[in-house]
Tab-separated table of C-alpha atoms in Angstrom:
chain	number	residue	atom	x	y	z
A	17	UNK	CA	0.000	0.000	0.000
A	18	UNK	CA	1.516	3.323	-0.751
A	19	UNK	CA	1.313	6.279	1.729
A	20	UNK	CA	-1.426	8.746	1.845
A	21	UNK	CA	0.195	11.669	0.286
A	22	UNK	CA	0.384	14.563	2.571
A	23	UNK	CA	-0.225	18.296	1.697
A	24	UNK	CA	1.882	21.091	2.820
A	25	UNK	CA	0.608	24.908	3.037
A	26	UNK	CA	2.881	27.724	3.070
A	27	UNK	CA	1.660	30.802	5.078
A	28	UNK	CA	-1.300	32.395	2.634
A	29	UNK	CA	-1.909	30.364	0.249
A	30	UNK	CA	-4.283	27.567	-0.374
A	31	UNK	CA	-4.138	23.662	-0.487
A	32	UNK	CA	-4.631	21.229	-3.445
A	33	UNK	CA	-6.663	18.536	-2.859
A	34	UNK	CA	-4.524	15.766	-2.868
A	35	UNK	CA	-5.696	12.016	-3.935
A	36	UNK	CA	-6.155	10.863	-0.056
A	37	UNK	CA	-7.960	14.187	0.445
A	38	UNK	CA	-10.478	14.047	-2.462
A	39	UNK	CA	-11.416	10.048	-2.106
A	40	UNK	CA	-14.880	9.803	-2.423
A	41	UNK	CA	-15.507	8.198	0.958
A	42	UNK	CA	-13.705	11.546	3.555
A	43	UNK	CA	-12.734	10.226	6.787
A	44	UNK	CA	-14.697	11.220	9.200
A	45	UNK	CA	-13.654	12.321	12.748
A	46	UNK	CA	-12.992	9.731	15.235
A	47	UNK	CA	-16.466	9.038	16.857
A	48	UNK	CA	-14.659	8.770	20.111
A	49	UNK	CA	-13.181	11.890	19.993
A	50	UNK	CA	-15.796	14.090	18.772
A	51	UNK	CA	-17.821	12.024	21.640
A	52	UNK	CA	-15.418	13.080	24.388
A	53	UNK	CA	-15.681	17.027	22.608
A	54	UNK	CA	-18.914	17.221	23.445
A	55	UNK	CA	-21.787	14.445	24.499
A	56	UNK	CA	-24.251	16.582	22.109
A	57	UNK	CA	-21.867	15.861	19.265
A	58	UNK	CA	-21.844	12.081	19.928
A	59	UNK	CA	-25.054	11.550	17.656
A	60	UNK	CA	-23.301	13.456	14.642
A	61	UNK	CA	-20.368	11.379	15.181
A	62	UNK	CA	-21.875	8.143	14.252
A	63	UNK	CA	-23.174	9.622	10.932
A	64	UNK	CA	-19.950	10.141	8.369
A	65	UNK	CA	-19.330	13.837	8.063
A	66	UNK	CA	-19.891	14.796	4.550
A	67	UNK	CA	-16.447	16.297	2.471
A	68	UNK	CA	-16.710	19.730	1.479
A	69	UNK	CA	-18.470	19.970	-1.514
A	70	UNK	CA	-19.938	16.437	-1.137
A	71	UNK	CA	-23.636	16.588	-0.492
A	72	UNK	CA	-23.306	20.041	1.037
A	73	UNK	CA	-22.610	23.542	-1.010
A	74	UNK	CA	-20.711	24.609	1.777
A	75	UNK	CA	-17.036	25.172	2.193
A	76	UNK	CA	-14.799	26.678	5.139
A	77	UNK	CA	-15.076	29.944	3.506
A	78	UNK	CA	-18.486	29.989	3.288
A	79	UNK	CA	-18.787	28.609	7.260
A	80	UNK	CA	-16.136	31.691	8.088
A	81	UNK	CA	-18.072	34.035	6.215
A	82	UNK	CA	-21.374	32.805	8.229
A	83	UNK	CA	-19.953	32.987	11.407
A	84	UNK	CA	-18.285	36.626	10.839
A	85	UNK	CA	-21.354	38.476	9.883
A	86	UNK	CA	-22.291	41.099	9.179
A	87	UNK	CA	-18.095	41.194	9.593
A	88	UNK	CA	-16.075	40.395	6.704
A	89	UNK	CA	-12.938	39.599	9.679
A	90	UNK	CA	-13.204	37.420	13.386
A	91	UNK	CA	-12.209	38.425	16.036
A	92	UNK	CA	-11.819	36.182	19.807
A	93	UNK	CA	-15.327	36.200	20.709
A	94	UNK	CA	-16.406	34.855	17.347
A	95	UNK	CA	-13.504	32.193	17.304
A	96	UNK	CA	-14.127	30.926	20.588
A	97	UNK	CA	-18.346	30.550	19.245
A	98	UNK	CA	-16.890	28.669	16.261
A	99	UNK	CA	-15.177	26.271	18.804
A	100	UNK	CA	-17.248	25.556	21.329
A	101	UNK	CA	-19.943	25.162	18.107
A	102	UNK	CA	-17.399	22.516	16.642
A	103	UNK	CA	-17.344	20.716	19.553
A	104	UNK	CA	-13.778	21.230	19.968
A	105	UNK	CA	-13.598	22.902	23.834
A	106	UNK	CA	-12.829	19.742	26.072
A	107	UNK	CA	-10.403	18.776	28.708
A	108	UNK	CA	-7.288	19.116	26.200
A	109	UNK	CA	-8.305	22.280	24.745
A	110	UNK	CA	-10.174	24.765	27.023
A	111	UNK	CA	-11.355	28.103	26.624
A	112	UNK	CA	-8.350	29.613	27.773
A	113	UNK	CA	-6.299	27.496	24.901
A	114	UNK	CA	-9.039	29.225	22.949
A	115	UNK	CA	-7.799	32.241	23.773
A	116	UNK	CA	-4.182	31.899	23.512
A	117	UNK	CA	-4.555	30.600	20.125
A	118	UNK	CA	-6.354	32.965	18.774
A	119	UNK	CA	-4.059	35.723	20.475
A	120	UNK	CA	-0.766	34.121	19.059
A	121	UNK	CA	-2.219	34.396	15.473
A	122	UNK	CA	-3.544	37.030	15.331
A	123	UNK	CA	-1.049	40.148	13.675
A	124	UNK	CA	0.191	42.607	16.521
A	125	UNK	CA	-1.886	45.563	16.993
A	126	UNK	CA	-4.763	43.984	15.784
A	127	UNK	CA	-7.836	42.632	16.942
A	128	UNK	CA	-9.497	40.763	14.257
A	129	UNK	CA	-8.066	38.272	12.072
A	130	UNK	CA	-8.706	37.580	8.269
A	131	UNK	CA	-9.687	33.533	6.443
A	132	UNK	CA	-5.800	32.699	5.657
A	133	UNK	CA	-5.112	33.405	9.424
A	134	UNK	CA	-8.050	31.383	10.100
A	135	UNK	CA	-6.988	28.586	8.402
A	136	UNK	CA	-3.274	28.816	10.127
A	137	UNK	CA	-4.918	28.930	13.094
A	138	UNK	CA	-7.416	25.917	12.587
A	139	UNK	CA	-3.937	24.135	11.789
A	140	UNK	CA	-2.611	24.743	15.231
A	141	UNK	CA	-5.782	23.813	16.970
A	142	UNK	CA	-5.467	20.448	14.677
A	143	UNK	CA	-2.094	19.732	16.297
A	144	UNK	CA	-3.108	20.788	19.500
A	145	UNK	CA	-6.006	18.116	19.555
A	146	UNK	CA	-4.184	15.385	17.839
A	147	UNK	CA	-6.527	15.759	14.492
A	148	UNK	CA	-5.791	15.659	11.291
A	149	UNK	CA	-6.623	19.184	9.884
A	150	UNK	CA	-9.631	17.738	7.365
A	151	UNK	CA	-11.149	16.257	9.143
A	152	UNK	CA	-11.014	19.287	11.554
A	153	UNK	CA	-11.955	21.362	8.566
A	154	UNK	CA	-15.017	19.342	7.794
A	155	UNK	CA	-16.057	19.539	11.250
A	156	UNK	CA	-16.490	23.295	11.045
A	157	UNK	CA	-18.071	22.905	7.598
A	158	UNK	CA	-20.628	20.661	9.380
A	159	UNK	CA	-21.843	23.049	11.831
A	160	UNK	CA	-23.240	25.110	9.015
A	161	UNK	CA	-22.969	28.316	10.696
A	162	UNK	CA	-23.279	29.401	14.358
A	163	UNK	CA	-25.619	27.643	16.828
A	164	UNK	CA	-28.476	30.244	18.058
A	165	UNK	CA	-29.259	28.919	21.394
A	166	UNK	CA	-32.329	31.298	23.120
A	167	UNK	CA	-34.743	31.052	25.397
A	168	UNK	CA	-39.314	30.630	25.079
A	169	UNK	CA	-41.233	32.343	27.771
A	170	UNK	CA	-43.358	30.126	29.419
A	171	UNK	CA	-47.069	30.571	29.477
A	172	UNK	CA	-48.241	32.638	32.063
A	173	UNK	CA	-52.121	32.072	31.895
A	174	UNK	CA	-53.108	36.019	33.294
A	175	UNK	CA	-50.657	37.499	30.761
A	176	UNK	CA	-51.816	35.001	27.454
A	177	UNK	CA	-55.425	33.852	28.694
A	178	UNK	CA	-57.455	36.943	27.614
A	179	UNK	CA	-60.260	35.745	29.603
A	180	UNK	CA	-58.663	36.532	32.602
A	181	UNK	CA	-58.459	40.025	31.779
A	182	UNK	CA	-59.847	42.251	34.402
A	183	UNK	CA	-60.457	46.270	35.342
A	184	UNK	CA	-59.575	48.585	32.701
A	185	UNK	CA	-57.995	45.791	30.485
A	186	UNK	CA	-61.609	44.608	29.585
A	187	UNK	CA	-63.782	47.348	30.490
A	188	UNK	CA	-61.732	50.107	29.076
A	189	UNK	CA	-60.077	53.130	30.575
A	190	UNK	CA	-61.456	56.985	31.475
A	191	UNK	CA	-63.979	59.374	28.822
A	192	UNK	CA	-61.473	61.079	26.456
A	193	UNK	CA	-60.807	65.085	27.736
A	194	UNK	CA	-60.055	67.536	25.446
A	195	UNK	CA	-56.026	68.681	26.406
A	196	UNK	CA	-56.279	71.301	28.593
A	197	UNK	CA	-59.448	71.622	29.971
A	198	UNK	CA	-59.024	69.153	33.513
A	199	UNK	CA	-60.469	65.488	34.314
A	200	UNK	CA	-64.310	64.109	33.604
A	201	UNK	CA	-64.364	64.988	37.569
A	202	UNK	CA	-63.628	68.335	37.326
A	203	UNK	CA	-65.684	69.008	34.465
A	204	UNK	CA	-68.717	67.137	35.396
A	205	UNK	CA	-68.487	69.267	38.564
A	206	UNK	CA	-68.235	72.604	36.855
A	207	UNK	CA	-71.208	71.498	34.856
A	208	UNK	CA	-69.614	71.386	31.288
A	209	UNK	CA	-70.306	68.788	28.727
A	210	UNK	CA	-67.423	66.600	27.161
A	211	UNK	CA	-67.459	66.472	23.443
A	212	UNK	CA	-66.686	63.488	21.738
């Protein structure tokens, strides 16, 4: 059996696929491991993670554009989303790796960082977590986008149940007053009519 050929990236520039990247059947990331990531992620471990391009539209550009907008850059906060997202925040890599990572990459004086330092920096977190960097890739492809996690009201019967209405929520409020001319008390006692 010959070895998987293995593809190198210089700083800024892009990746050919390579024959063991583009086989038709990707590896998938280790059900164990994705398991151990996150319990929620255990389900979508069992299930092959499609390749990029392979039953989805989506690539890693299109996830980083997702996850940045209305931004066209990320910065920590959105980084650290895309992680815990991913699954990726576990024992070996916590939210303060998070942070680390994403301050070592990103340039000095700067805040926010661009997709090739996005990629460089999904590289490191590969290494960091013992994965190989596609399959890593394809688990950010996955997600989609960011996970919107909110919260539903509960019903509160005298707030939804318009039944229970009572007072001036039912009956109504006061007469209308003209501005400036006192209450329905005072005018009823001065003996003036209201207008309507």
């Amino acid at each position: 059996a010959a070895p998987a050929a293995v593809a190198r990236r210089a700083p800024g520039r892009s990746v050919s696929p390579t024959p063991a990247a583009a086989s038709p059947t990707p590896a998938a990331a280790s059900p164990s491991r994705v398991a151990a990531a996150s319990p929620s992620r255990a389900a979508a471990a069992e299930k092959d993670l499609p390749a990029e391009g392979v039953g989805s539209n989506l690539t890693l550009l299109d996830s980083f554009k997702t996850f940045c907008k209305p931004n066209l850059d990320m910065d920590g906060k959105t980084f650290a989303k895309v992680c815990r997202d991913t699954g990726l925040i576990d024992k070996k890599f916590t939210p303060t790796d998070v942070d680390l990572a994403f301050a070592k990459n990103v340039p000095k004086g700067m805040r926010r960082i661009g997709y090739h330092q996005f990629e460089e920096l999904l590289e490191y977190v590969a290494t960091k977590k013992g994965l190989d960097f596609d399959d890593l890739r394809r688990m950010v492809v996955y997600t989609g986008g960011p996970v919107l996690n909110g919260t539903v009201a509960d019903n509160v019967r005298f707030h939804d149940d318009k039944s229970t209405y009572t007072g001036t929520h039912i009956n109504g409020g006061p007469e209308r007053v003209a501005v400036g001319h006192g209450t329905a008390t005072q005018l009823a006692s001065r003996g003036m009519r209201i207008e309507r």
